[in-house]
mmCIF file with all atom_site columns, C-alpha atoms in Angstrom:
data_model
loop_
_atom_site.group_PDB
_atom_site.id
_atom_site.type_symbol
_atom_site.label_atom_id
_atom_site.label_alt_id
_atom_site.label_comp_id
_atom_site.label_asym_id
_atom_site.label_entity_id
_atom_site.label_seq_id
_atom_site.pdbx_PDB_ins_code
_atom_site.Cartn_x
_atom_site.Cartn_y
_atom_site.Cartn_z
_atom_site.occupancy
_atom_site.B_iso_or_equiv
_atom_site.pdbx_formal_charge
_atom_site.auth_seq_id
_atom_site.auth_comp_id
_atom_site.auth_asym_id
_atom_site.auth_atom_id
_atom_site.pdbx_PDB_model_num
ATOM 1   C CA . ASP J 1 1   ? -10.982 17.747  23.556  1.00 63.00 ? 1   ASP J CA 1
ATOM 2   C CA . ALA J 1 2   ? -8.504  15.593  22.533  1.00 76.00 ? 2   ALA J CA 1
ATOM 3   C CA . GLY J 1 3   ? -7.826  14.812  18.809  1.00 93.00 ? 3   GLY J CA 1
ATOM 4   C CA . VAL J 1 4   ? -7.316  11.408  17.068  1.00 96.00 ? 4   VAL J CA 1
ATOM 5   C CA . THR J 1 5   ? -4.775  9.521   18.781  1.00 97.00 ? 5   THR J CA 1
ATOM 6   C CA . GLN J 1 6   ? -2.278  6.728   17.684  1.00 98.00 ? 6   GLN J CA 1
ATOM 7   C CA . SER J 1 7   ? -0.959  3.978   19.661  1.00 97.00 ? 7   SER J CA 1
ATOM 8   C CA . PRO J 1 8   ? 2.491   3.129   19.248  1.00 97.00 ? 8   PRO J CA 1
ATOM 9   C CA . THR J 1 9   ? 4.267   5.913   18.275  1.00 97.00 ? 9   THR J CA 1
ATOM 10  C CA . HIS J 1 10  ? 7.097   3.902   16.876  1.00 96.00 ? 10  HIS J CA 1
ATOM 11  C CA . LEU J 1 11  ? 7.627   0.193   16.111  1.00 96.00 ? 11  LEU J CA 1
ATOM 12  C CA . ILE J 1 12  ? 10.117  -2.117  14.887  1.00 98.00 ? 12  ILE J CA 1
ATOM 13  C CA . LYS J 1 13  ? 9.571   -4.886  13.316  1.00 98.00 ? 13  LYS J CA 1
ATOM 14  C CA . THR J 1 14  ? 11.676  -8.340  11.219  1.00 98.00 ? 14  THR J CA 1
ATOM 15  C CA . ARG J 1 15  ? 10.193  -9.631  7.797   1.00 98.00 ? 15  ARG J CA 1
ATOM 16  C CA . GLY J 1 16  ? 7.391   -12.280 7.929   1.00 98.00 ? 16  GLY J CA 1
ATOM 17  C CA . GLN J 1 17  ? 6.125   -10.832 11.603  1.00 98.00 ? 17  GLN J CA 1
ATOM 18  C CA . GLN J 1 18  ? 2.472   -9.693  12.319  1.00 98.00 ? 18  GLN J CA 1
ATOM 19  C CA . VAL J 1 19  ? 2.028   -5.666  13.762  1.00 98.00 ? 19  VAL J CA 1
ATOM 20  C CA . THR J 1 20  ? -1.124  -4.310  15.116  1.00 98.00 ? 20  THR J CA 1
ATOM 21  C CA . LEU J 1 21  ? -1.679  -0.659  15.322  1.00 98.00 ? 21  LEU J CA 1
ATOM 22  C CA . ARG J 1 22  ? -4.136  1.034   16.695  1.00 98.00 ? 22  ARG J CA 1
ATOM 23  C CA . CYS J 1 23  ? -6.125  4.333   17.134  1.00 98.00 ? 23  CYS J CA 1
ATOM 24  C CA . SER J 1 24  ? -8.750  6.020   18.286  1.00 98.00 ? 24  SER J CA 1
ATOM 25  C CA . PRO J 1 25  ? -10.870 9.185   16.643  1.00 97.00 ? 25  PRO J CA 1
ATOM 26  C CA . LYS J 1 26  ? -11.494 12.422  17.618  1.00 95.00 ? 26  LYS J CA 1
ATOM 27  C CA . SER J 1 27  ? -14.539 13.014  20.221  1.00 93.00 ? 27  SER J CA 1
ATOM 28  C CA . GLY J 1 28  ? -18.282 12.639  18.261  1.00 92.00 ? 28  GLY J CA 1
ATOM 29  C CA . HIS J 1 29  ? -16.519 11.344  15.162  1.00 94.00 ? 29  HIS J CA 1
ATOM 30  C CA . ASP J 1 30  ? -17.621 7.792   14.695  1.00 94.00 ? 30  ASP J CA 1
ATOM 31  C CA . THR J 1 31  ? -15.982 6.992   10.749  1.00 95.00 ? 31  THR J CA 1
ATOM 32  C CA . VAL J 1 32  ? -11.790 5.896   10.944  1.00 96.00 ? 32  VAL J CA 1
ATOM 33  C CA . SER J 1 33  ? -9.471  5.692   8.064   1.00 96.00 ? 33  SER J CA 1
ATOM 34  C CA . TRP J 1 34  ? -6.749  4.460   7.312   1.00 98.00 ? 34  TRP J CA 1
ATOM 35  C CA . TYR J 1 35  ? -3.914  5.726   5.137   1.00 98.00 ? 35  TYR J CA 1
ATOM 36  C CA . GLN J 1 36  ? -0.161  4.497   4.421   1.00 98.00 ? 36  GLN J CA 1
ATOM 37  C CA . GLN J 1 37  ? 2.717   7.157   3.723   1.00 96.00 ? 37  GLN J CA 1
ATOM 38  C CA . ALA J 1 38  ? 5.972   6.385   2.148   1.00 95.00 ? 38  ALA J CA 1
ATOM 39  C CA . LEU J 1 39  ? 8.259   8.387   2.682   1.00 92.00 ? 39  LEU J CA 1
ATOM 40  C CA . GLY J 1 40  ? 8.871   11.822  0.710   1.00 90.00 ? 40  GLY J CA 1
ATOM 41  C CA . GLN J 1 41  ? 4.972   10.574  -0.891  1.00 93.00 ? 41  GLN J CA 1
ATOM 42  C CA . GLY J 1 42  ? 1.644   11.579  -0.177  1.00 95.00 ? 42  GLY J CA 1
ATOM 43  C CA . PRO J 1 43  ? -0.622  9.562   2.134   1.00 96.00 ? 43  PRO J CA 1
ATOM 44  C CA . GLN J 1 44  ? -2.444  6.058   0.099   1.00 97.00 ? 44  GLN J CA 1
ATOM 45  C CA . PHE J 1 45  ? -5.657  5.810   1.639   1.00 96.00 ? 45  PHE J CA 1
ATOM 46  C CA . ILE J 1 46  ? -6.194  1.398   2.874   1.00 97.00 ? 46  ILE J CA 1
ATOM 47  C CA . PHE J 1 47  ? -9.823  1.323   3.769   1.00 96.00 ? 47  PHE J CA 1
ATOM 48  C CA . GLN J 1 48  ? -12.370 3.161   6.180   1.00 95.00 ? 48  GLN J CA 1
ATOM 49  C CA . TYR J 1 49  ? -14.327 1.952   9.180   1.00 95.00 ? 49  TYR J CA 1
ATOM 50  C CA . TYR J 1 50  ? -18.492 2.821   9.688   1.00 93.00 ? 50  TYR J CA 1
ATOM 51  C CA . GLU J 1 51  ? -20.696 1.505   12.120  1.00 90.00 ? 51  GLU J CA 1
ATOM 52  C CA . GLU J 1 52  ? -17.942 -1.270  12.651  1.00 93.00 ? 52  GLU J CA 1
ATOM 53  C CA . GLU J 1 53  ? -17.584 -2.465  9.090   1.00 94.00 ? 53  GLU J CA 1
ATOM 54  C CA . GLU J 1 54  ? -15.253 -1.437  6.055   1.00 93.00 ? 54  GLU J CA 1
ATOM 55  C CA . ARG J 1 55  ? -17.273 0.792   3.999   1.00 90.00 ? 55  ARG J CA 1
ATOM 56  C CA . GLN J 1 56  ? -14.658 1.135   1.545   1.00 89.00 ? 56  GLN J CA 1
ATOM 57  C CA . ARG J 1 57  ? -10.605 -0.185  0.372   1.00 94.00 ? 57  ARG J CA 1
ATOM 58  C CA . GLY J 1 58  ? -7.629  0.931   -1.588  1.00 93.00 ? 58  GLY J CA 1
ATOM 59  C CA . ASN J 1 59  ? -5.135  -1.221  -3.305  1.00 94.00 ? 59  ASN J CA 1
ATOM 60  C CA . PHE J 1 60  ? -3.728  -2.960  -0.621  1.00 97.00 ? 60  PHE J CA 1
ATOM 61  C CA . PRO J 1 61  ? -4.096  -6.794  -0.572  1.00 97.00 ? 61  PRO J CA 1
ATOM 62  C CA . ASP J 1 62  ? -5.338  -9.047  2.087   1.00 96.00 ? 62  ASP J CA 1
ATOM 63  C CA . ARG J 1 63  ? -2.745  -8.859  4.201   1.00 98.00 ? 63  ARG J CA 1
ATOM 64  C CA . PHE J 1 64  ? -3.498  -5.763  5.752   1.00 98.00 ? 64  PHE J CA 1
ATOM 65  C CA . SER J 1 65  ? -6.805  -5.875  7.707   1.00 97.00 ? 65  SER J CA 1
ATOM 66  C CA . GLY J 1 66  ? -8.915  -3.445  10.529  1.00 97.00 ? 66  GLY J CA 1
ATOM 67  C CA . HIS J 1 67  ? -11.542 -3.752  12.341  1.00 96.00 ? 67  HIS J CA 1
ATOM 68  C CA . GLN J 1 68  ? -13.754 -1.258  13.986  1.00 97.00 ? 68  GLN J CA 1
ATOM 69  C CA . PHE J 1 69  ? -15.152 -1.301  17.606  1.00 97.00 ? 69  PHE J CA 1
ATOM 70  C CA . PRO J 1 70  ? -18.115 -0.024  19.493  1.00 96.00 ? 70  PRO J CA 1
ATOM 71  C CA . ASN J 1 71  ? -16.324 2.664   20.738  1.00 95.00 ? 71  ASN J CA 1
ATOM 72  C CA . TYR J 1 72  ? -15.265 3.469   17.263  1.00 96.00 ? 72  TYR J CA 1
ATOM 73  C CA . SER J 1 73  ? -11.702 2.282   17.909  1.00 97.00 ? 73  SER J CA 1
ATOM 74  C CA . SER J 1 74  ? -10.281 1.351   15.465  1.00 98.00 ? 74  SER J CA 1
ATOM 75  C CA . GLU J 1 75  ? -6.835  -1.739  14.639  1.00 98.00 ? 75  GLU J CA 1
ATOM 76  C CA . LEU J 1 76  ? -4.309  -1.874  11.529  1.00 98.00 ? 76  LEU J CA 1
ATOM 77  C CA . ASN J 1 77  ? -3.460  -5.177  11.441  1.00 98.00 ? 77  ASN J CA 1
ATOM 78  C CA . VAL J 1 78  ? -0.402  -5.958  8.989   1.00 98.00 ? 78  VAL J CA 1
ATOM 79  C CA . ASN J 1 79  ? 0.775   -9.843  8.676   1.00 97.00 ? 79  ASN J CA 1
ATOM 80  C CA . ALA J 1 80  ? 3.423   -11.144 6.747   1.00 98.00 ? 80  ALA J CA 1
ATOM 81  C CA . LEU J 1 81  ? 5.573   -7.660  6.579   1.00 98.00 ? 81  LEU J CA 1
ATOM 82  C CA . LEU J 1 82  ? 7.485   -6.747  3.796   1.00 98.00 ? 82  LEU J CA 1
ATOM 83  C CA . LEU J 1 83  ? 10.308  -4.264  3.642   1.00 97.00 ? 83  LEU J CA 1
ATOM 84  C CA . GLY J 1 84  ? 7.977   -2.289  1.684   1.00 97.00 ? 84  GLY J CA 1
ATOM 85  C CA . ASP J 1 85  ? 5.473   -2.008  4.422   1.00 98.00 ? 85  ASP J CA 1
ATOM 86  C CA . SER J 1 86  ? 8.006   0.179   6.158   1.00 98.00 ? 86  SER J CA 1
ATOM 87  C CA . ALA J 1 87  ? 5.935   3.832   6.806   1.00 97.00 ? 87  ALA J CA 1
ATOM 88  C CA . LEU J 1 88  ? 4.416   6.152   8.129   1.00 97.00 ? 88  LEU J CA 1
ATOM 89  C CA . TYR J 1 89  ? 0.637   4.438   9.168   1.00 98.00 ? 89  TYR J CA 1
ATOM 90  C CA . LEU J 1 90  ? -2.295  7.147   9.589   1.00 98.00 ? 90  LEU J CA 1
ATOM 91  C CA . CYS J 1 91  ? -5.309  7.057   10.979  1.00 98.00 ? 91  CYS J CA 1
ATOM 92  C CA . ALA J 1 92  ? -8.108  9.966   10.302  1.00 97.00 ? 92  ALA J CA 1
ATOM 93  C CA . SER J 1 93  ? -11.264 10.307  11.863  1.00 96.00 ? 93  SER J CA 1
ATOM 94  C CA . SER J 1 94  ? -14.191 11.931  10.636  1.00 93.00 ? 94  SER J CA 1
ATOM 95  C CA . ARG J 1 95  ? -18.356 12.362  11.340  1.00 90.00 ? 95  ARG J CA 1
ATOM 96  C CA . GLY J 1 96  ? -20.645 9.945   9.576   1.00 79.00 ? 96  GLY J CA 1
ATOM 97  C CA . ASN J 1 97  ? -21.171 11.024  6.412   1.00 73.00 ? 97  ASN J CA 1
ATOM 98  C CA . GLN J 1 98  ? -19.235 14.420  6.251   1.00 78.00 ? 98  GLN J CA 1
ATOM 99  C CA . GLU J 1 99  ? -15.864 14.218  3.927   1.00 82.00 ? 99  GLU J CA 1
ATOM 100 C CA . THR J 1 100 ? -13.986 16.424  6.462   1.00 90.00 ? 100 THR J CA 1
ATOM 101 C CA . GLN J 1 101 ? -11.343 13.913  7.917   1.00 94.00 ? 101 GLN J CA 1
ATOM 102 C CA . TYR J 1 102 ? -8.614  15.013  10.906  1.00 95.00 ? 102 TYR J CA 1
ATOM 103 C CA . PHE J 1 103 ? -5.493  12.858  11.260  1.00 96.00 ? 103 PHE J CA 1
ATOM 104 C CA . GLY J 1 104 ? -3.496  11.868  13.572  1.00 97.00 ? 104 GLY J CA 1
ATOM 105 C CA . PRO J 1 105 ? -0.295  11.844  14.393  1.00 96.00 ? 105 PRO J CA 1
ATOM 106 C CA . GLY J 1 106 ? 1.087   8.494   12.885  1.00 97.00 ? 106 GLY J CA 1
ATOM 107 C CA . THR J 1 107 ? 2.756   5.381   14.007  1.00 98.00 ? 107 THR J CA 1
ATOM 108 C CA . ARG J 1 108 ? 6.062   4.966   12.189  1.00 97.00 ? 108 ARG J CA 1
ATOM 109 C CA . LEU J 1 109 ? 6.443   1.236   11.416  1.00 98.00 ? 109 LEU J CA 1
ATOM 110 C CA . LEU J 1 110 ? 10.234  0.241   10.166  1.00 98.00 ? 110 LEU J CA 1
ATOM 111 C CA . VAL J 1 111 ? 10.240  -3.568  8.916   1.00 98.00 ? 111 VAL J CA 1
ATOM 112 C CA . LEU J 1 112 ? 13.887  -5.121  8.954   1.00 97.00 ? 112 LEU J CA 1
ATOM 113 C CA . GLN F 2 1   ? -1.561  5.684   -10.630 1.00 61.00 ? 1   GLN F CA 1
ATOM 114 C CA . GLN F 2 2   ? -1.787  9.313   -9.332  1.00 71.00 ? 2   GLN F CA 1
ATOM 115 C CA . GLN F 2 3   ? -5.975  10.649  -9.626  1.00 91.00 ? 3   GLN F CA 1
ATOM 116 C CA . VAL F 2 4   ? -4.029  13.915  -8.350  1.00 96.00 ? 4   VAL F CA 1
ATOM 117 C CA . LYS F 2 5   ? -0.736  15.500  -9.635  1.00 97.00 ? 5   LYS F CA 1
ATOM 118 C CA . GLN F 2 6   ? 0.828   18.318  -7.181  1.00 97.00 ? 6   GLN F CA 1
ATOM 119 C CA . SER F 2 7   ? 4.025   20.531  -8.478  1.00 96.00 ? 7   SER F CA 1
ATOM 120 C CA . PRO F 2 8   ? 6.084   22.272  -7.651  1.00 97.00 ? 8   PRO F CA 1
ATOM 121 C CA . GLN F 2 9   ? 8.510   19.228  -5.657  1.00 97.00 ? 9   GLN F CA 1
ATOM 122 C CA . SER F 2 10  ? 10.031  21.901  -3.479  1.00 97.00 ? 10  SER F CA 1
ATOM 123 C CA . LEU F 2 11  ? 9.929   25.242  -3.129  1.00 97.00 ? 11  LEU F CA 1
ATOM 124 C CA . ILE F 2 12  ? 12.094  28.137  -1.433  1.00 98.00 ? 12  ILE F CA 1
ATOM 125 C CA . VAL F 2 13  ? 10.923  31.501  -0.816  1.00 97.00 ? 13  VAL F CA 1
ATOM 126 C CA . GLN F 2 14  ? 11.699  34.939  1.335   1.00 98.00 ? 14  GLN F CA 1
ATOM 127 C CA . LYS F 2 15  ? 9.694   35.641  4.259   1.00 97.00 ? 15  LYS F CA 1
ATOM 128 C CA . GLY F 2 16  ? 6.683   37.796  2.833   1.00 97.00 ? 16  GLY F CA 1
ATOM 129 C CA . GLY F 2 17  ? 6.299   36.231  -0.474  1.00 97.00 ? 17  GLY F CA 1
ATOM 130 C CA . ILE F 2 18  ? 3.377   34.304  -1.409  1.00 97.00 ? 18  ILE F CA 1
ATOM 131 C CA . PRO F 2 19  ? 4.623   30.502  -2.559  1.00 98.00 ? 19  PRO F CA 1
ATOM 132 C CA . ILE F 2 20  ? 1.994   28.643  -5.013  1.00 98.00 ? 20  ILE F CA 1
ATOM 133 C CA . ILE F 2 21  ? 1.133   25.353  -4.969  1.00 98.00 ? 21  ILE F CA 1
ATOM 134 C CA . ASN F 2 22  ? -0.669  23.606  -8.007  1.00 98.00 ? 22  ASN F CA 1
ATOM 135 C CA . CYS F 2 23  ? -2.792  20.458  -8.222  1.00 98.00 ? 23  CYS F CA 1
ATOM 136 C CA . ALA F 2 24  ? -4.633  18.916  -11.226 1.00 98.00 ? 24  ALA F CA 1
ATOM 137 C CA . TYR F 2 25  ? -6.726  16.118  -11.750 1.00 97.00 ? 25  TYR F CA 1
ATOM 138 C CA . GLU F 2 26  ? -8.438  14.005  -14.142 1.00 93.00 ? 26  GLU F CA 1
ATOM 139 C CA . ASN F 2 27  ? -11.806 12.693  -12.473 1.00 93.00 ? 27  ASN F CA 1
ATOM 140 C CA . THR F 2 28  ? -14.543 14.764  -12.434 1.00 92.00 ? 28  THR F CA 1
ATOM 141 C CA . ALA F 2 29  ? -16.256 12.924  -10.072 1.00 93.00 ? 29  ALA F CA 1
ATOM 142 C CA . PHE F 2 30  ? -14.444 14.384  -7.322  1.00 94.00 ? 30  PHE F CA 1
ATOM 143 C CA . ASP F 2 31  ? -16.533 17.334  -5.647  1.00 92.00 ? 31  ASP F CA 1
ATOM 144 C CA . TYR F 2 32  ? -14.501 18.193  -2.412  1.00 94.00 ? 32  TYR F CA 1
ATOM 145 C CA . PHE F 2 33  ? -11.074 19.076  -2.989  1.00 96.00 ? 33  PHE F CA 1
ATOM 146 C CA . PRO F 2 34  ? -8.701  19.838  0.808   1.00 96.00 ? 34  PRO F CA 1
ATOM 147 C CA . TRP F 2 35  ? -5.253  21.083  1.360   1.00 97.00 ? 35  TRP F CA 1
ATOM 148 C CA . TYR F 2 36  ? -3.110  19.775  4.619   1.00 97.00 ? 36  TYR F CA 1
ATOM 149 C CA . GLN F 2 37  ? -0.264  20.634  5.785   1.00 97.00 ? 37  GLN F CA 1
ATOM 150 C CA . GLN F 2 38  ? 2.410   18.702  7.654   1.00 97.00 ? 38  GLN F CA 1
ATOM 151 C CA . PHE F 2 39  ? 5.176   19.160  9.793   1.00 95.00 ? 39  PHE F CA 1
ATOM 152 C CA . PRO F 2 40  ? 8.315   16.090  10.566  1.00 91.00 ? 40  PRO F CA 1
ATOM 153 C CA . GLY F 2 41  ? 7.236   13.919  12.007  1.00 87.00 ? 41  GLY F CA 1
ATOM 154 C CA . LYS F 2 42  ? 3.814   14.811  12.308  1.00 91.00 ? 42  LYS F CA 1
ATOM 155 C CA . GLY F 2 43  ? 0.163   13.645  10.993  1.00 94.00 ? 43  GLY F CA 1
ATOM 156 C CA . PRO F 2 44  ? -1.389  15.775  8.385   1.00 96.00 ? 44  PRO F CA 1
ATOM 157 C CA . ALA F 2 45  ? -3.367  18.908  9.871   1.00 95.00 ? 45  ALA F CA 1
ATOM 158 C CA . LEU F 2 46  ? -6.361  20.394  7.240   1.00 94.00 ? 46  LEU F CA 1
ATOM 159 C CA . LEU F 2 47  ? -5.786  23.559  6.522   1.00 96.00 ? 47  LEU F CA 1
ATOM 160 C CA . ILE F 2 48  ? -8.753  24.524  4.037   1.00 95.00 ? 48  ILE F CA 1
ATOM 161 C CA . ALA F 2 49  ? -10.727 22.901  1.737   1.00 95.00 ? 49  ALA F CA 1
ATOM 162 C CA . ILE F 2 50  ? -12.944 24.010  -1.426  1.00 94.00 ? 50  ILE F CA 1
ATOM 163 C CA . ARG F 2 51  ? -16.041 22.641  -3.276  1.00 92.00 ? 51  ARG F CA 1
ATOM 164 C CA . PRO F 2 52  ? -15.896 23.013  -7.049  1.00 90.00 ? 52  PRO F CA 1
ATOM 165 C CA . ASP F 2 53  ? -19.158 24.881  -7.439  1.00 91.00 ? 53  ASP F CA 1
ATOM 166 C CA . VAL F 2 54  ? -16.536 27.733  -5.595  1.00 93.00 ? 54  VAL F CA 1
ATOM 167 C CA . SER F 2 55  ? -13.727 30.211  -7.261  1.00 94.00 ? 55  SER F CA 1
ATOM 168 C CA . GLU F 2 56  ? -12.063 30.906  -4.506  1.00 96.00 ? 56  GLU F CA 1
ATOM 169 C CA . LYS F 2 57  ? -11.471 30.383  -0.701  1.00 96.00 ? 57  LYS F CA 1
ATOM 170 C CA . LYS F 2 58  ? -10.062 32.512  1.994   1.00 96.00 ? 58  LYS F CA 1
ATOM 171 C CA . GLU F 2 59  ? -9.078  31.215  5.262   1.00 94.00 ? 59  GLU F CA 1
ATOM 172 C CA . GLY F 2 60  ? -6.656  33.735  7.683   1.00 95.00 ? 60  GLY F CA 1
ATOM 173 C CA . ARG F 2 61  ? -3.529  33.973  5.174   1.00 96.00 ? 61  ARG F CA 1
ATOM 174 C CA . PHE F 2 62  ? -4.198  30.836  3.047   1.00 96.00 ? 62  PHE F CA 1
ATOM 175 C CA . THR F 2 63  ? -6.305  31.059  -0.503  1.00 96.00 ? 63  THR F CA 1
ATOM 176 C CA . ILE F 2 64  ? -7.309  28.344  -2.616  1.00 96.00 ? 64  ILE F CA 1
ATOM 177 C CA . SER F 2 65  ? -8.288  29.469  -6.373  1.00 96.00 ? 65  SER F CA 1
ATOM 178 C CA . PHE F 2 66  ? -10.367 26.288  -8.280  1.00 96.00 ? 66  PHE F CA 1
ATOM 179 C CA . ASN F 2 67  ? -10.501 25.973  -11.993 1.00 95.00 ? 67  ASN F CA 1
ATOM 180 C CA . LYS F 2 68  ? -13.069 23.176  -12.857 1.00 93.00 ? 68  LYS F CA 1
ATOM 181 C CA . SER F 2 69  ? -12.863 23.742  -16.306 1.00 94.00 ? 69  SER F CA 1
ATOM 182 C CA . ALA F 2 70  ? -9.240  23.348  -16.703 1.00 95.00 ? 70  ALA F CA 1
ATOM 183 C CA . LYS F 2 71  ? -9.817  21.070  -13.417 1.00 95.00 ? 71  LYS F CA 1
ATOM 184 C CA . GLN F 2 72  ? -7.153  22.781  -11.762 1.00 97.00 ? 72  GLN F CA 1
ATOM 185 C CA . PHE F 2 73  ? -6.744  24.315  -8.285  1.00 97.00 ? 73  PHE F CA 1
ATOM 186 C CA . SER F 2 74  ? -3.718  25.974  -6.322  1.00 97.00 ? 74  SER F CA 1
ATOM 187 C CA . LEU F 2 75  ? -3.262  26.837  -2.598  1.00 98.00 ? 75  LEU F CA 1
ATOM 188 C CA . HIS F 2 76  ? -2.046  30.388  -2.157  1.00 97.00 ? 76  HIS F CA 1
ATOM 189 C CA . ILE F 2 77  ? 0.069   31.417  0.994   1.00 97.00 ? 77  ILE F CA 1
ATOM 190 C CA . MET F 2 78  ? -0.067  35.534  1.745   1.00 97.00 ? 78  MET F CA 1
ATOM 191 C CA . ASP F 2 79  ? 3.089   36.790  3.545   1.00 97.00 ? 79  ASP F CA 1
ATOM 192 C CA . SER F 2 80  ? 4.734   33.526  4.197   1.00 97.00 ? 80  SER F CA 1
ATOM 193 C CA . GLN F 2 81  ? 6.279   33.338  7.410   1.00 97.00 ? 81  GLN F CA 1
ATOM 194 C CA . PRO F 2 82  ? 9.223   31.086  8.314   1.00 97.00 ? 82  PRO F CA 1
ATOM 195 C CA . GLY F 2 83  ? 6.649   28.694  10.257  1.00 97.00 ? 83  GLY F CA 1
ATOM 196 C CA . ASP F 2 84  ? 4.675   28.493  7.393   1.00 97.00 ? 84  ASP F CA 1
ATOM 197 C CA . SER F 2 85  ? 7.801   26.005  6.127   1.00 98.00 ? 85  SER F CA 1
ATOM 198 C CA . ALA F 2 86  ? 6.040   22.565  5.729   1.00 97.00 ? 86  ALA F CA 1
ATOM 199 C CA . THR F 2 87  ? 4.950   20.205  2.991   1.00 98.00 ? 87  THR F CA 1
ATOM 200 C CA . TYR F 2 88  ? 2.308   20.360  1.761   1.00 98.00 ? 88  TYR F CA 1
ATOM 201 C CA . PHE F 2 89  ? -0.454  18.228  0.250   1.00 98.00 ? 89  PHE F CA 1
ATOM 202 C CA . CYS F 2 90  ? -3.330  18.674  -1.799  1.00 98.00 ? 90  CYS F CA 1
ATOM 203 C CA . ALA F 2 91  ? -6.171  15.953  -2.173  1.00 97.00 ? 91  ALA F CA 1
ATOM 204 C CA . ALA F 2 92  ? -9.424  15.137  -3.475  1.00 96.00 ? 92  ALA F CA 1
ATOM 205 C CA . SER F 2 93  ? -12.668 12.613  -2.697  1.00 93.00 ? 93  SER F CA 1
ATOM 206 C CA . THR F 2 94  ? -15.789 11.749  -4.347  1.00 90.00 ? 94  THR F CA 1
ATOM 207 C CA . ASN F 2 95  ? -18.940 11.615  -1.646  1.00 82.00 ? 95  ASN F CA 1
ATOM 208 C CA . ASP F 2 96  ? -17.267 8.169   -0.890  1.00 82.00 ? 96  ASP F CA 1
ATOM 209 C CA . TYR F 2 97  ? -14.889 9.591   0.981   1.00 82.00 ? 97  TYR F CA 1
ATOM 210 C CA . LYS F 2 98  ? -11.471 8.426   0.219   1.00 90.00 ? 98  LYS F CA 1
ATOM 211 C CA . LEU F 2 99  ? -8.976  10.888  0.002   1.00 94.00 ? 99  LEU F CA 1
ATOM 212 C CA . SER F 2 100 ? -6.307  10.679  -3.153  1.00 96.00 ? 100 SER F CA 1
ATOM 213 C CA . PHE F 2 101 ? -3.286  12.745  -2.229  1.00 97.00 ? 101 PHE F CA 1
ATOM 214 C CA . GLY F 2 102 ? -0.689  14.609  -4.202  1.00 97.00 ? 102 GLY F CA 1
ATOM 215 C CA . ALA F 2 103 ? 2.743   13.281  -3.516  1.00 96.00 ? 103 ALA F CA 1
ATOM 216 C CA . GLY F 2 104 ? 3.613   16.808  -1.650  1.00 97.00 ? 104 GLY F CA 1
ATOM 217 C CA . THR F 2 105 ? 5.176   19.946  -1.948  1.00 98.00 ? 105 THR F CA 1
ATOM 218 C CA . THR F 2 106 ? 8.206   20.949  0.654   1.00 98.00 ? 106 THR F CA 1
ATOM 219 C CA . VAL F 2 107 ? 8.336   24.823  1.005   1.00 98.00 ? 107 VAL F CA 1
ATOM 220 C CA . THR F 2 108 ? 10.804  26.578  3.120   1.00 98.00 ? 108 THR F CA 1
ATOM 221 C CA . VAL F 2 109 ? 10.276  29.987  3.620   1.00 98.00 ? 109 VAL F CA 1
ATOM 222 C CA . ARG F 2 110 ? 13.602  31.846  4.655   1.00 97.00 ? 110 ARG F CA 1
ATOM 223 C CA . ALA F 2 111 ? 13.636  34.772  6.819   1.00 94.00 ? 111 ALA F CA 1
#
């Protein structure tokens, strides 16, 4: 049973560029949440997708957007990258209205 | 604004010792409290979780203690091993399933 997978594993971008990160949820899961983890800190909630719609959103600017596809996989898009966007981006999946979330390995984004 | 406060930032114990990590919260609407373990370069892995109607929960060598009136909960790692060396995060959520994490505790278990 494959767990949560994310791609790419690492990414280097320059300020002002745009980036797309991808996530495939655990088998049987239909909900995907995205978190940003800065170095030495706990993950911060960005948003959550369920039934292809954004269900919850954290305190992140509109530069952060997402999408969920009919197969429940998801993308996180970040526009106009800033140096402060450098972080580990984590995807977590869960099943419907169950609170248990399982995390993927993350995508390490470095903005230069 | 950190909704979940976690302490200490780091701790070192000898093999067989019992590291204790403490978390406190203010939002009384929180009703789900998981703990995650994270190794360098990896995503957080769910260890154990508790609800406020339970005062203690054990899974293997990991025990959560929960004090609803004090709005505090803690993780104990019994008979700790060098392989337990990792960063541990407490978290909390309401029925919106949006996890709020603590800042993390780096545990080092010396052989």
